[in-house]
mmCIF file of C-alpha atoms in Angstrom:
data_model
loop_
_atom_site.group_PDB
_atom_site.id
_atom_site.type_symbol
_atom_site.label_atom_id
_atom_site.label_comp_id
_atom_site.label_asym_id
_atom_site.label_seq_id
_atom_site.Cartn_x
_atom_site.Cartn_y
_atom_site.Cartn_z
ATOM 1 C CA UNK V 1 -16.585 -61.433 -7.919
ATOM 2 C CA UNK V 2 -15.874 -57.658 -9.423
ATOM 3 C CA UNK V 3 -14.865 -54.647 -6.928
ATOM 4 C CA UNK V 4 -18.612 -53.758 -7.366
ATOM 5 C CA UNK V 5 -20.212 -56.777 -6.195
ATOM 6 C CA UNK V 6 -19.043 -57.309 -2.673
ATOM 7 C CA UNK V 7 -21.152 -56.874 0.312
ATOM 8 C CA UNK V 8 -19.995 -53.284 1.002
ATOM 9 C CA UNK V 9 -21.048 -51.940 -3.032
ATOM 10 C CA UNK V 10 -23.394 -53.851 -5.809
ATOM 11 C CA UNK V 11 -25.060 -53.298 -9.292
ATOM 12 C CA UNK V 12 -28.987 -53.115 -9.172
ATOM 13 C CA UNK V 13 -30.447 -55.608 -11.294
ATOM 14 C CA UNK V 14 -32.488 -54.778 -15.145
ATOM 15 C CA UNK V 15 -30.833 -50.306 -15.493
ATOM 16 C CA UNK V 16 -32.664 -48.068 -17.704
ATOM 17 C CA UNK V 17 -31.602 -48.448 -21.075
ATOM 18 C CA UNK V 18 -30.548 -44.919 -21.598
ATOM 19 C CA UNK V 19 -29.439 -42.510 -19.214
ATOM 20 C CA UNK V 20 -29.962 -41.969 -15.422
ATOM 21 C CA UNK V 21 -31.187 -38.645 -14.705
ATOM 22 C CA UNK V 22 -31.732 -38.890 -10.861
ATOM 23 C CA UNK V 23 -31.364 -40.939 -7.741
ATOM 24 C CA UNK V 24 -33.785 -40.429 -5.028
ATOM 25 C CA UNK V 25 -34.460 -42.191 -2.056
ATOM 26 C CA UNK V 26 -38.071 -42.678 -0.185
ATOM 27 C CA UNK V 27 -37.684 -40.184 3.231
ATOM 28 C CA UNK V 28 -37.839 -43.058 6.043
ATOM 29 C CA UNK V 29 -36.514 -45.739 4.022
ATOM 30 C CA UNK V 30 -32.921 -46.929 2.501
ATOM 31 C CA UNK V 31 -35.208 -49.359 1.008
ATOM 32 C CA UNK V 32 -36.828 -47.560 -1.604
ATOM 33 C CA UNK V 33 -34.975 -45.931 -4.693
ATOM 34 C CA UNK V 34 -36.386 -44.456 -7.100
ATOM 35 C CA UNK V 35 -34.749 -43.548 -10.754
ATOM 36 C CA UNK V 36 -35.369 -41.368 -13.171
ATOM 37 C CA UNK V 37 -34.198 -42.327 -17.326
ATOM 38 C CA UNK V 38 -33.715 -40.642 -20.140
ATOM 39 C CA UNK V 39 -34.605 -44.033 -21.634
ATOM 40 C CA UNK V 40 -39.192 -42.083 -20.540
ATOM 41 C CA UNK V 41 -38.832 -45.031 -17.550
ATOM 42 C CA UNK V 42 -38.858 -44.013 -13.990
ATOM 43 C CA UNK V 43 -38.297 -47.387 -11.397
ATOM 44 C CA UNK V 44 -38.963 -47.774 -7.492
ATOM 45 C CA UNK V 45 -36.529 -50.056 -6.849
ATOM 46 C CA UNK V 46 -36.303 -52.347 -4.046
ATOM 47 C CA UNK V 47 -32.209 -52.262 -2.729
ATOM 48 C CA UNK V 48 -33.033 -54.729 -0.483
ATOM 49 C CA UNK V 49 -33.882 -57.006 -3.004
ATOM 50 C CA UNK V 50 -32.611 -56.132 -5.852
ATOM 51 C CA UNK V 51 -35.770 -55.851 -7.683
ATOM 52 C CA UNK V 52 -38.330 -53.595 -9.281
ATOM 53 C CA UNK V 53 -41.013 -52.867 -7.638
ATOM 54 C CA UNK V 54 -43.215 -50.646 -10.015
ATOM 55 C CA UNK V 55 -41.982 -48.975 -13.240
ATOM 56 C CA UNK V 56 -43.673 -46.118 -14.860
ATOM 57 C CA UNK V 57 -43.784 -44.040 -18.485
ATOM 58 C CA UNK V 58 -43.418 -40.148 -19.553
ATOM 59 C CA UNK V 59 -43.750 -39.532 -23.266
ATOM 60 C CA UNK V 60 -40.045 -37.764 -23.475
ATOM 61 C CA UNK V 61 -36.771 -38.267 -21.119
ATOM 62 C CA UNK V 62 -37.143 -38.085 -16.995
ATOM 63 C CA UNK V 63 -35.443 -35.400 -15.516
ATOM 64 C CA UNK V 64 -36.204 -35.390 -12.239
ATOM 65 C CA UNK V 65 -38.065 -37.349 -9.693
ATOM 66 C CA UNK V 66 -39.195 -36.668 -5.930
ATOM 67 C CA UNK V 67 -41.034 -39.110 -3.403
ATOM 68 C CA UNK V 68 -43.279 -37.387 -1.330
ATOM 69 C CA UNK V 69 -44.578 -39.582 1.154
ATOM 70 C CA UNK V 70 -43.783 -43.425 1.346
ATOM 71 C CA UNK V 71 -46.559 -44.308 -1.682
ATOM 72 C CA UNK V 72 -46.405 -41.415 -3.379
ATOM 73 C CA UNK V 73 -44.092 -40.088 -6.318
ATOM 74 C CA UNK V 74 -44.061 -37.043 -8.751
ATOM 75 C CA UNK V 75 -41.740 -36.949 -12.050
ATOM 76 C CA UNK V 76 -41.255 -34.871 -14.985
ATOM 77 C CA UNK V 77 -38.883 -34.168 -17.901
ATOM 78 C CA UNK V 78 -39.337 -33.079 -21.891
ATOM 79 C CA UNK V 79 -42.439 -33.620 -21.849
ATOM 80 C CA UNK V 80 -43.166 -30.520 -20.242
ATOM 81 C CA UNK V 81 -45.816 -32.620 -17.655
ATOM 82 C CA UNK V 82 -45.510 -33.425 -14.133
ATOM 83 C CA UNK V 83 -46.994 -36.813 -13.002
ATOM 84 C CA UNK V 84 -47.674 -38.053 -9.962
ATOM 85 C CA UNK V 85 -47.945 -41.728 -9.496
ATOM 86 C CA UNK V 86 -49.650 -43.221 -6.585
ATOM 87 C CA UNK V 87 -47.486 -47.040 -5.711
ATOM 88 C CA UNK V 88 -50.733 -48.605 -3.854
ATOM 89 C CA UNK V 89 -52.914 -48.559 -6.312
ATOM 90 C CA UNK V 90 -50.689 -48.504 -9.924
ATOM 91 C CA UNK V 91 -51.766 -45.476 -10.612
ATOM 92 C CA UNK V 92 -50.858 -41.745 -12.785
ATOM 93 C CA UNK V 93 -52.417 -39.272 -12.144
ATOM 94 C CA UNK V 94 -51.460 -36.133 -14.817
ATOM 95 C CA UNK V 95 -50.865 -32.965 -12.410
ATOM 96 C CA UNK V 96 -49.836 -30.192 -14.843
ATOM 97 C CA UNK V 97 -47.898 -28.459 -17.022
ATOM 98 C CA UNK V 98 -44.942 -26.029 -17.899
ATOM 99 C CA UNK V 99 -44.054 -24.625 -21.193
ATOM 100 C CA UNK V 100 -40.811 -26.114 -21.274
ATOM 101 C CA UNK V 101 -39.092 -29.223 -19.799
ATOM 102 C CA UNK V 102 -39.253 -29.670 -16.602
ATOM 103 C CA UNK V 103 -35.278 -29.759 -14.830
ATOM 104 C CA UNK V 104 -36.321 -30.601 -11.105
ATOM 105 C CA UNK V 105 -38.649 -31.475 -8.458
ATOM 106 C CA UNK V 106 -39.022 -31.067 -4.986
ATOM 107 C CA UNK V 107 -41.354 -31.781 -2.025
ATOM 108 C CA UNK V 108 -41.924 -29.529 1.328
ATOM 109 C CA UNK V 109 -43.064 -31.110 3.959
ATOM 110 C CA UNK V 110 -43.043 -28.027 5.955
ATOM 111 C CA UNK V 111 -45.837 -26.546 3.856
ATOM 112 C CA UNK V 112 -46.802 -29.963 1.807
ATOM 113 C CA UNK V 113 -45.995 -28.830 -1.671
ATOM 114 C CA UNK V 114 -44.612 -30.222 -4.969
ATOM 115 C CA UNK V 115 -42.066 -27.315 -6.729
ATOM 116 C CA UNK V 116 -41.517 -27.494 -9.835
ATOM 117 C CA UNK V 117 -38.429 -26.082 -11.621
ATOM 118 C CA UNK V 118 -38.877 -25.312 -14.817
ATOM 119 C CA UNK V 119 -36.414 -24.445 -18.546
ATOM 120 C CA UNK V 120 -39.815 -21.896 -18.879
ATOM 121 C CA UNK V 121 -37.749 -19.612 -16.260
ATOM 122 C CA UNK V 122 -40.843 -20.362 -13.568
ATOM 123 C CA UNK V 123 -40.830 -23.107 -10.444
ATOM 124 C CA UNK V 124 -44.489 -23.705 -9.657
ATOM 125 C CA UNK V 125 -45.721 -24.956 -6.571
ATOM 126 C CA UNK V 126 -48.927 -28.015 -6.163
ATOM 127 C CA UNK V 127 -50.932 -29.248 -3.777
ATOM 128 C CA UNK V 128 -50.212 -33.143 -3.346
ATOM 129 C CA UNK V 129 -53.860 -33.166 -2.460
ATOM 130 C CA UNK V 130 -55.748 -31.660 -4.397
ATOM 131 C CA UNK V 131 -52.860 -31.468 -7.734
ATOM 132 C CA UNK V 132 -53.699 -27.861 -8.655
ATOM 133 C CA UNK V 133 -51.255 -25.879 -8.901
ATOM 134 C CA UNK V 134 -51.153 -23.249 -5.943
ATOM 135 C CA UNK V 135 -48.325 -20.927 -7.458
ATOM 136 C CA UNK V 136 -46.511 -19.673 -9.959
ATOM 137 C CA UNK V 137 -43.154 -17.493 -10.018
ATOM 138 C CA UNK V 138 -41.340 -16.352 -12.107
ATOM 139 C CA UNK V 139 -37.358 -17.146 -11.588
ATOM 140 C CA UNK V 140 -34.950 -14.728 -14.004
ATOM 141 C CA UNK V 141 -34.029 -17.310 -16.493
ATOM 142 C CA UNK V 142 -33.795 -21.231 -16.661
ATOM 143 C CA UNK V 143 -33.609 -23.450 -13.985
ATOM 144 C CA UNK V 144 -31.382 -26.188 -14.078
ATOM 145 C CA UNK V 145 -31.511 -27.115 -9.955
ATOM 146 C CA UNK V 146 -32.658 -25.930 -7.186
ATOM 147 C CA UNK V 147 -32.789 -27.263 -2.835
ATOM 148 C CA UNK V 148 -35.378 -26.671 -0.052
ATOM 149 C CA UNK V 149 -33.599 -25.651 3.461
ATOM 150 C CA UNK V 150 -36.550 -26.005 5.573
ATOM 151 C CA UNK V 151 -38.587 -23.184 4.361
ATOM 152 C CA UNK V 152 -35.701 -21.599 1.592
ATOM 153 C CA UNK V 153 -35.941 -22.843 -1.793
ATOM 154 C CA UNK V 154 -32.317 -22.090 -3.339
ATOM 155 C CA UNK V 155 -32.950 -22.065 -7.270
ATOM 156 C CA UNK V 156 -29.608 -21.696 -9.600
ATOM 157 C CA UNK V 157 -30.590 -20.976 -12.882
ATOM 158 C CA UNK V 158 -28.730 -19.903 -16.073
ATOM 159 C CA UNK V 159 -26.127 -17.696 -16.474
ATOM 160 C CA UNK V 160 -24.917 -18.433 -12.757
ATOM 161 C CA UNK V 161 -27.603 -16.693 -10.914
ATOM 162 C CA UNK V 162 -29.065 -17.847 -7.398
ATOM 163 C CA UNK V 163 -32.158 -17.077 -5.928
ATOM 164 C CA UNK V 164 -33.124 -17.762 -2.637
ATOM 165 C CA UNK V 165 -37.087 -17.891 -1.697
ATOM 166 C CA UNK V 166 -39.235 -18.245 1.300
ATOM 167 C CA UNK V 167 -42.339 -21.213 1.073
ATOM 168 C CA UNK V 168 -44.053 -19.084 3.183
ATOM 169 C CA UNK V 169 -44.350 -15.445 1.851
ATOM 170 C CA UNK V 170 -43.333 -15.817 -2.339
ATOM 171 C CA UNK V 171 -44.113 -12.738 -3.248
ATOM 172 C CA UNK V 172 -40.869 -11.311 -3.548
ATOM 173 C CA UNK V 173 -37.380 -12.337 -3.851
ATOM 174 C CA UNK V 174 -35.481 -12.682 -0.526
ATOM 175 C CA UNK V 175 -31.539 -12.941 -1.914
ATOM 176 C CA UNK V 176 -30.087 -12.229 -5.078
ATOM 177 C CA UNK V 177 -27.307 -13.685 -5.342
ATOM 178 C CA UNK V 178 -24.685 -14.592 -8.266
ATOM 179 C CA UNK V 179 -22.470 -18.403 -8.393
ATOM 180 C CA UNK V 180 -18.847 -17.177 -7.080
ATOM 181 C CA UNK V 181 -17.975 -19.620 -9.702
ATOM 182 C CA UNK V 182 -16.591 -18.128 -12.864
ATOM 183 C CA UNK V 183 -18.497 -20.786 -15.174
ATOM 184 C CA UNK V 184 -22.570 -22.298 -15.523
ATOM 185 C CA UNK V 185 -24.427 -24.295 -12.043
ATOM 186 C CA UNK V 186 -24.579 -27.850 -12.303
ATOM 187 C CA UNK V 187 -26.264 -28.808 -8.647
ATOM 188 C CA UNK V 188 -26.521 -26.978 -5.611
ATOM 189 C CA UNK V 189 -28.224 -29.033 -2.632
ATOM 190 C CA UNK V 190 -28.695 -27.392 1.128
ATOM 191 C CA UNK V 191 -27.054 -27.881 4.644
ATOM 192 C CA UNK V 192 -29.443 -30.007 6.767
ATOM 193 C CA UNK V 193 -28.503 -27.560 9.477
ATOM 194 C CA UNK V 194 -30.057 -25.495 7.577
ATOM 195 C CA UNK V 195 -27.628 -22.816 7.345
ATOM 196 C CA UNK V 196 -26.626 -23.084 3.763
ATOM 197 C CA UNK V 197 -25.547 -24.221 0.964
ATOM 198 C CA UNK V 198 -23.215 -26.555 -1.843
ATOM 199 C CA UNK V 199 -22.776 -25.364 -5.475
ATOM 200 C CA UNK V 200 -21.022 -27.196 -8.272
ATOM 201 C CA UNK V 201 -19.694 -26.640 -11.718
ATOM 202 C CA UNK V 202 -19.315 -27.903 -15.190
ATOM 203 C CA UNK V 203 -15.952 -26.556 -14.564
ATOM 204 C CA UNK V 204 -14.767 -28.599 -11.165
ATOM 205 C CA UNK V 205 -15.543 -26.936 -8.925
ATOM 206 C CA UNK V 206 -17.079 -26.084 -5.661
ATOM 207 C CA UNK V 207 -18.716 -23.436 -3.366
ATOM 208 C CA UNK V 208 -19.365 -23.827 0.053
ATOM 209 C CA UNK V 209 -21.888 -21.032 1.317
ATOM 210 C CA UNK V 210 -23.670 -18.931 3.798
ATOM 211 C CA UNK V 211 -27.387 -18.154 4.309
ATOM 212 C CA UNK V 212 -27.012 -15.717 6.878
ATOM 213 C CA UNK V 213 -26.137 -12.291 4.740
ATOM 214 C CA UNK V 214 -24.525 -10.961 7.830
ATOM 215 C CA UNK V 215 -20.589 -10.400 7.262
ATOM 216 C CA UNK V 216 -19.606 -12.934 9.654
ATOM 217 C CA UNK V 217 -21.091 -15.860 7.951
ATOM 218 C CA UNK V 218 -20.405 -14.250 4.220
ATOM 219 C CA UNK V 219 -16.489 -15.023 6.083
ATOM 220 C CA UNK V 220 -16.845 -18.794 6.670
ATOM 221 C CA UNK V 221 -17.387 -18.880 2.421
ATOM 222 C CA UNK V 222 -15.009 -20.845 0.517
ATOM 223 C CA UNK V 223 -14.564 -22.924 -2.673
ATOM 224 C CA UNK V 224 -12.494 -25.208 -3.549
ATOM 225 C CA UNK V 225 -11.220 -27.430 -6.893
ATOM 226 C CA UNK V 226 -11.804 -31.244 -6.779
ATOM 227 C CA UNK V 227 -13.071 -34.009 -9.852
ATOM 228 C CA UNK V 228 -9.926 -33.108 -11.605
ATOM 229 C CA UNK V 229 -6.888 -35.510 -12.448
ATOM 230 C CA UNK V 230 -3.750 -34.927 -13.438
ATOM 231 C CA UNK V 231 -2.841 -37.358 -16.568
ATOM 232 C CA UNK V 232 0.933 -37.092 -18.580
ATOM 233 C CA UNK V 233 1.514 -34.315 -17.071
ATOM 234 C CA UNK V 234 -1.773 -32.416 -18.241
ATOM 235 C CA UNK V 235 -4.887 -31.269 -16.345
ATOM 236 C CA UNK V 236 -8.084 -32.640 -16.996
ATOM 237 C CA UNK V 237 -11.567 -30.327 -15.631
ATOM 238 C CA UNK V 238 -13.973 -32.622 -14.638
ATOM 239 C CA UNK V 239 -18.326 -31.425 -14.847
ATOM 240 C CA UNK V 240 -18.994 -32.107 -10.710
ATOM 241 C CA UNK V 241 -22.742 -32.918 -12.047
ATOM 242 C CA UNK V 242 -24.352 -34.177 -8.378
ATOM 243 C CA UNK V 243 -23.589 -33.408 -4.409
ATOM 244 C CA UNK V 244 -26.320 -35.502 -1.573
ATOM 245 C CA UNK V 245 -25.967 -34.251 2.046
ATOM 246 C CA UNK V 246 -25.257 -36.948 4.460
ATOM 247 C CA UNK V 247 -28.667 -35.986 7.287
ATOM 248 C CA UNK V 248 -26.559 -37.103 10.301
ATOM 249 C CA UNK V 249 -23.331 -35.136 9.625
ATOM 250 C CA UNK V 250 -23.611 -32.476 7.051
ATOM 251 C CA UNK V 251 -20.707 -34.277 5.398
ATOM 252 C CA UNK V 252 -21.998 -34.252 1.942
ATOM 253 C CA UNK V 253 -20.318 -36.509 -1.678
ATOM 254 C CA UNK V 254 -19.578 -34.501 -4.564
ATOM 255 C CA UNK V 255 -19.683 -37.221 -8.123
ATOM 256 C CA UNK V 256 -18.869 -36.051 -11.895
ATOM 257 C CA UNK V 257 -17.533 -37.231 -14.799
ATOM 258 C CA UNK V 258 -13.877 -38.177 -13.720
ATOM 259 C CA UNK V 259 -15.858 -40.907 -12.709
ATOM 260 C CA UNK V 260 -14.859 -40.985 -8.979
ATOM 261 C CA UNK V 261 -17.373 -40.283 -5.808
ATOM 262 C CA UNK V 262 -16.056 -38.056 -3.477
ATOM 263 C CA UNK V 263 -17.497 -36.709 0.724
ATOM 264 C CA UNK V 264 -16.271 -33.914 2.009
ATOM 265 C CA UNK V 265 -16.184 -32.314 5.247
ATOM 266 C CA UNK V 266 -17.259 -29.037 4.565
ATOM 267 C CA UNK V 267 -17.296 -27.655 7.941
ATOM 268 C CA UNK V 268 -13.681 -28.397 8.189
ATOM 269 C CA UNK V 269 -12.406 -27.591 4.724
ATOM 270 C CA UNK V 270 -11.626 -31.648 4.813
ATOM 271 C CA UNK V 271 -11.911 -35.057 2.575
ATOM 272 C CA UNK V 272 -13.046 -37.721 4.545
ATOM 273 C CA UNK V 273 -12.433 -40.013 2.002
ATOM 274 C CA UNK V 274 -13.156 -40.987 -2.177
ATOM 275 C CA UNK V 275 -14.088 -44.002 -3.726
ATOM 276 C CA UNK V 276 -12.644 -45.913 -6.815
ATOM 277 C CA UNK V 277 -13.253 -44.680 -10.115
ATOM 278 C CA UNK V 278 -16.322 -46.537 -11.583
ATOM 279 C CA UNK V 279 -16.163 -46.947 -15.845
ATOM 280 C CA UNK V 280 -17.998 -43.649 -16.633
ATOM 281 C CA UNK V 281 -18.805 -40.261 -15.512
ATOM 282 C CA UNK V 282 -21.944 -40.281 -12.513
ATOM 283 C CA UNK V 283 -25.027 -38.421 -12.629
ATOM 284 C CA UNK V 284 -26.620 -38.601 -9.941
ATOM 285 C CA UNK V 285 -26.049 -39.393 -6.239
ATOM 286 C CA UNK V 286 -28.367 -39.790 -3.177
ATOM 287 C CA UNK V 287 -27.280 -40.485 0.122
ATOM 288 C CA UNK V 288 -30.054 -42.908 1.797
ATOM 289 C CA UNK V 289 -32.485 -40.788 5.274
ATOM 290 C CA UNK V 290 -30.645 -42.568 7.221
ATOM 291 C CA UNK V 291 -27.074 -41.949 5.862
ATOM 292 C CA UNK V 292 -26.455 -45.888 5.535
ATOM 293 C CA UNK V 293 -26.618 -46.322 1.753
ATOM 294 C CA UNK V 294 -25.572 -44.292 -0.669
ATOM 295 C CA UNK V 295 -26.838 -44.445 -4.525
ATOM 296 C CA UNK V 296 -24.650 -44.113 -7.385
ATOM 297 C CA UNK V 297 -26.195 -43.469 -11.148
ATOM 298 C CA UNK V 298 -23.065 -44.112 -13.491
ATOM 299 C CA UNK V 299 -24.691 -43.083 -17.168
ATOM 300 C CA UNK V 300 -22.295 -41.430 -20.049
ATOM 301 C CA UNK V 301 -23.037 -38.126 -20.696
ATOM 302 C CA UNK V 302 -21.377 -37.240 -23.610
ATOM 303 C CA UNK V 303 -19.415 -34.512 -22.183
ATOM 304 C CA UNK V 304 -16.081 -36.005 -24.971
ATOM 305 C CA UNK V 305 -15.524 -34.441 -28.298
ATOM 306 C CA UNK V 306 -15.729 -37.979 -29.594
ATOM 307 C CA UNK V 307 -18.199 -40.764 -28.281
ATOM 308 C CA UNK V 308 -17.461 -42.859 -26.998
ATOM 309 C CA UNK V 309 -17.658 -46.424 -28.882
ATOM 310 C CA UNK V 310 -19.955 -48.930 -28.421
ATOM 311 C CA UNK V 311 -21.231 -46.432 -24.960
ATOM 312 C CA UNK V 312 -20.399 -47.576 -21.294
ATOM 313 C CA UNK V 313 -23.492 -49.641 -19.660
ATOM 314 C CA UNK V 314 -26.363 -47.209 -18.001
ATOM 315 C CA UNK V 315 -25.555 -48.180 -13.901
ATOM 316 C CA UNK V 316 -27.109 -47.510 -9.904
ATOM 317 C CA UNK V 317 -24.506 -49.006 -7.328
ATOM 318 C CA UNK V 318 -25.639 -48.973 -4.070
ATOM 319 C CA UNK V 319 -22.772 -48.413 -1.894
ATOM 320 C CA UNK V 320 -23.684 -49.602 1.753
ATOM 321 C CA UNK V 321 -21.036 -46.585 3.471
ATOM 322 C CA UNK V 322 -19.545 -46.021 7.139
ATOM 323 C CA UNK V 323 -18.458 -43.284 9.620
ATOM 324 C CA UNK V 324 -15.220 -43.823 8.508
ATOM 325 C CA UNK V 325 -16.150 -42.315 5.086
ATOM 326 C CA UNK V 326 -18.987 -40.320 6.187
ATOM 327 C CA UNK V 327 -18.737 -38.867 9.930
ATOM 328 C CA UNK V 328 -16.411 -35.347 10.846
ATOM 329 C CA UNK V 329 -13.213 -36.921 12.449
#
C-alpha cells in the first residue's frame, strides 16, 4: 500500500492521458469532480465510487471547466469554443466562441451567468438559460485567471494587471490594480468572506490583497515566499500554480511545481500544514464545497530545461482533510 492509497488519500482510476488543466468539485456535493485535460477531454468522476460517470471531448486541449449546477458543466480551451454539457440527457451544446483560447470559466450564481476569460483579451458573459451571449467586455490584455467575489469579478491578465469588475454594472472597470508580485500572475482566488483575494506568481510568491481601497484595509495586505526548496545550498524557486479556499474557514491551499500542497491561515499569516511531496508538479487543486475533500491534480508542466523521460504519469488524488489541517489555530 502506497502513501497515495491510505484511507485519507487515494488516486482516481482512469485518469486523463495528458496534462490535467483543471479540477472542480460540484456546487453542493463532495461526490462529483470535473476534470479537464490537454487530451481534449472533460471527465465527470464519482469520487465515492472511484469511477468515471461521464466523459465528453473538445477538438483541442481543454483549459478550464466549471459546474453551473449538479447536472450542467461548461468547458473551454484551445478550440476557442464554450460547450455546455447536460449530464441528465448526455448531450452537449456549443454555446459560443472566442477569437482565441478560452483560459478560464466561472459560474456566477449572483447574476446567473457563465463568465469566460480568453487570450483574446475579453471576458464574455453568457446566459445559461438561453445559451446566448449577453456581454462582451474588453480587458487590457490576455486573461490568465479570474475569480468571483460575490457580485465582483477579479480578473488577472498578462503584465501583472488585476481588474475588479462589478457584475451588476459592467460599463466600466471598478478598480485597476497591479500585482504586488514582480513576476507573471498564475492564479487568483477570492476569499469566501468576499473581503479580498489571494494571488500567486510563477516565482514562488503569494500575495494577500483586500478589495476595500481604504487606507486601513490596505495596510493589511502582504506577500510571502513559498514553494521554494533549498537543495545543496541552492534555493530552487517554483511556480505557484493553483489556489483553493476552504469555504468554511477562509483558509486556503496553494500548490506548486515543487510537488507540494501547503495550507495557510491568511489572516494570521501562518502555514497550517504541508502534505507529502507528490511525484510531479501540481497543476490544479480544489476543495469540495463542504471542505472535507481536496482534489489534487498532478501533471508534469514542462517547467524544467530538460524534459523528463519518461514523463511522470498524470493523476488526480483525492485527499480527505481534517480540521487540524484546515482550521485556524
